[in-house]
Coordinates of C-alpha atoms in Angstrom, one line a residue:
M7 CA 4.8 -10.0 -1.0
S8 CA 8.0 -13.6 -1.4
R9 CA 7.1 -16.5 -3.0
E10 CA 6.3 -18.7 0.4
A11 CA 4.1 -16.3 1.2
W12 CA 2.2 -16.3 -2.0
I13 CA 2.2 -20.3 -1.7
A14 CA 1.4 -20.0 2.5
V15 CA -2.6 -18.9 1.2
A16 CA -2.8 -20.8 -2.0
V17 CA -2.6 -23.8 0.5
V18 CA -5.0 -21.7 2.8
V19 CA -7.4 -21.0 0.3
G20 CA -6.9 -24.6 -0.8
V21 CA -7.5 -26.5 2.1
V22 CA -10.8 -23.9 3.0
A23 CA -12.5 -25.0 -0.7
L24 CA -11.2 -28.9 0.9
L25 CA -12.9 -28.4 4.0
T26 CA -16.7 -26.3 2.0
L27 CA -16.8 -28.8 -0.8
Y28 CA -16.6 -31.7 2.1
G29 CA -19.4 -29.4 4.9
A30 CA -21.1 -28.9 1.2
V31 CA -21.0 -32.5 0.2
R32 CA -22.5 -33.6 3.3
L33 CA -25.3 -31.5 3.6
A34 CA -26.7 -32.5 0.4
R35 CA -26.5 -36.5 1.1
K36 CA -28.5 -35.5 4.5
V37 CA -31.2 -33.6 2.6
L38 CA -31.0 -36.9 -0.1
A39 CA -31.7 -39.0 3.6
T40 CA -34.5 -36.6 4.5
R41 CA -36.0 -36.3 1.4
R42 CA -35.8 -40.8 0.9
Q43 CA -37.6 -40.9 4.3
L44 CA -40.2 -38.1 3.7
G45 CA -42.1 -40.1 1.0
P46 CA -44.3 -37.5 -1.3
L47 CA -43.4 -34.2 -1.0
T48 CA -45.5 -31.4 -0.6
T49 CA -44.9 -28.2 -2.6
G50 CA -43.3 -26.3 -1.0
G51 CA -40.8 -29.8 -0.3
K52 CA -40.7 -30.1 -4.0
V53 CA -39.2 -26.4 -4.3
A54 CA -36.7 -26.5 -1.1
F55 CA -35.6 -30.7 -2.1
Y56 CA -34.9 -29.3 -5.9
G57 CA -34.3 -25.8 -5.1
S58 CA -31.7 -25.9 -3.0
L59 CA -29.8 -28.9 -4.8
L60 CA -29.8 -27.0 -8.4
Y61 CA -28.6 -23.7 -6.7
T62 CA -26.0 -26.0 -4.5
I63 CA -25.0 -27.7 -8.9
F64 CA -25.4 -24.6 -10.9
P65 CA -22.0 -22.2 -11.2
I66 CA -24.1 -19.8 -10.7
D67 CA -24.0 -18.9 -6.7
L68 CA -23.8 -15.1 -5.1
L69 CA -19.7 -16.5 -4.1
P70 CA -17.9 -17.6 -6.0
D71 CA -17.3 -21.3 -6.1
P72 CA -14.3 -22.3 -4.7
V73 CA -16.4 -20.5 -1.6
Y74 CA -19.2 -23.1 -1.0
L75 CA -20.5 -21.0 2.3
D76 CA -23.4 -20.2 0.2
D77 CA -23.9 -23.5 -0.9
M78 CA -24.1 -24.7 2.6
A79 CA -26.5 -22.7 3.8
V80 CA -29.0 -23.3 1.0
L81 CA -28.8 -27.5 1.9
G82 CA -28.6 -25.9 5.6
A83 CA -32.0 -23.9 5.1
A84 CA -34.0 -26.7 3.3
L85 CA -32.7 -29.5 5.2
L86 CA -34.1 -27.7 8.2
Y87 CA -37.4 -26.8 6.0
L88 CA -37.8 -31.2 5.1
T89 CA -37.0 -31.9 9.0
K90 CA -39.2 -29.4 10.4
L91 CA -41.7 -31.6 7.8
L92 CA -41.1 -34.9 8.8
H93 CA -41.6 -33.8 12.4
A94 CA -44.6 -32.5 11.1
R95 CA -45.3 -36.3 10.3
G96 CA -43.9 -38.2 12.3
R97 CA -41.2 -40.3 10.2
L98 CA -38.5 -39.6 12.9
P99 CA -35.8 -42.3 13.1
G100 CA -36.6 -43.9 16.4
M101 CA -40.6 -43.3 15.8
P102 CA -42.9 -46.1 14.4
H103 CA -44.8 -44.2 11.4
A104 CA -48.4 -44.4 12.9
R105 CA -49.0 -41.0 14.4
V106 CA -51.1 -41.6 18.0
A107 CA -54.6 -39.6 18.1
P108 CA -53.9 -36.7 20.0
D109 CA -57.2 -37.7 22.7
A110 CA -56.1 -41.3 22.7
R111 CA -52.8 -40.0 24.5
S112 CA -53.9 -37.5 25.8
A113 CA -56.6 -39.7 28.5
E114 CA -53.9 -42.1 28.5
L115 CA -52.0 -39.9 30.4
R116 CA -54.7 -38.7 32.7
D117 CA -56.2 -42.0 33.4
P118 CA -53.4 -44.3 34.7
R119 CA -55.9 -47.7 33.8
R120 CA -55.7 -47.6 30.8
R121 CA -52.1 -48.3 30.2

């Protein structure tokens, strides 16, 4: 290969590395923000949160470090799990922190005069 071709390959690899690094940083910030919304965590939540961050930080990876696709997958899985915990606790942005009891809500829906 010519010198220009090697330079083009290096530029493409550099751009891919920067894009995946950007994606990993965004996912890590979302995981941290979701963790702040959750408050105290269960054991599964702690494993997902701390495990994903440790996997991202430590140099031992499934793929070499310039490619952050495996880190993004681990962070994405942790974000998915923590978001499910948020849904279960009813603490999504824009929702009140107090949940309505299911039977009170269903009675309210059945009888329009109770609204």
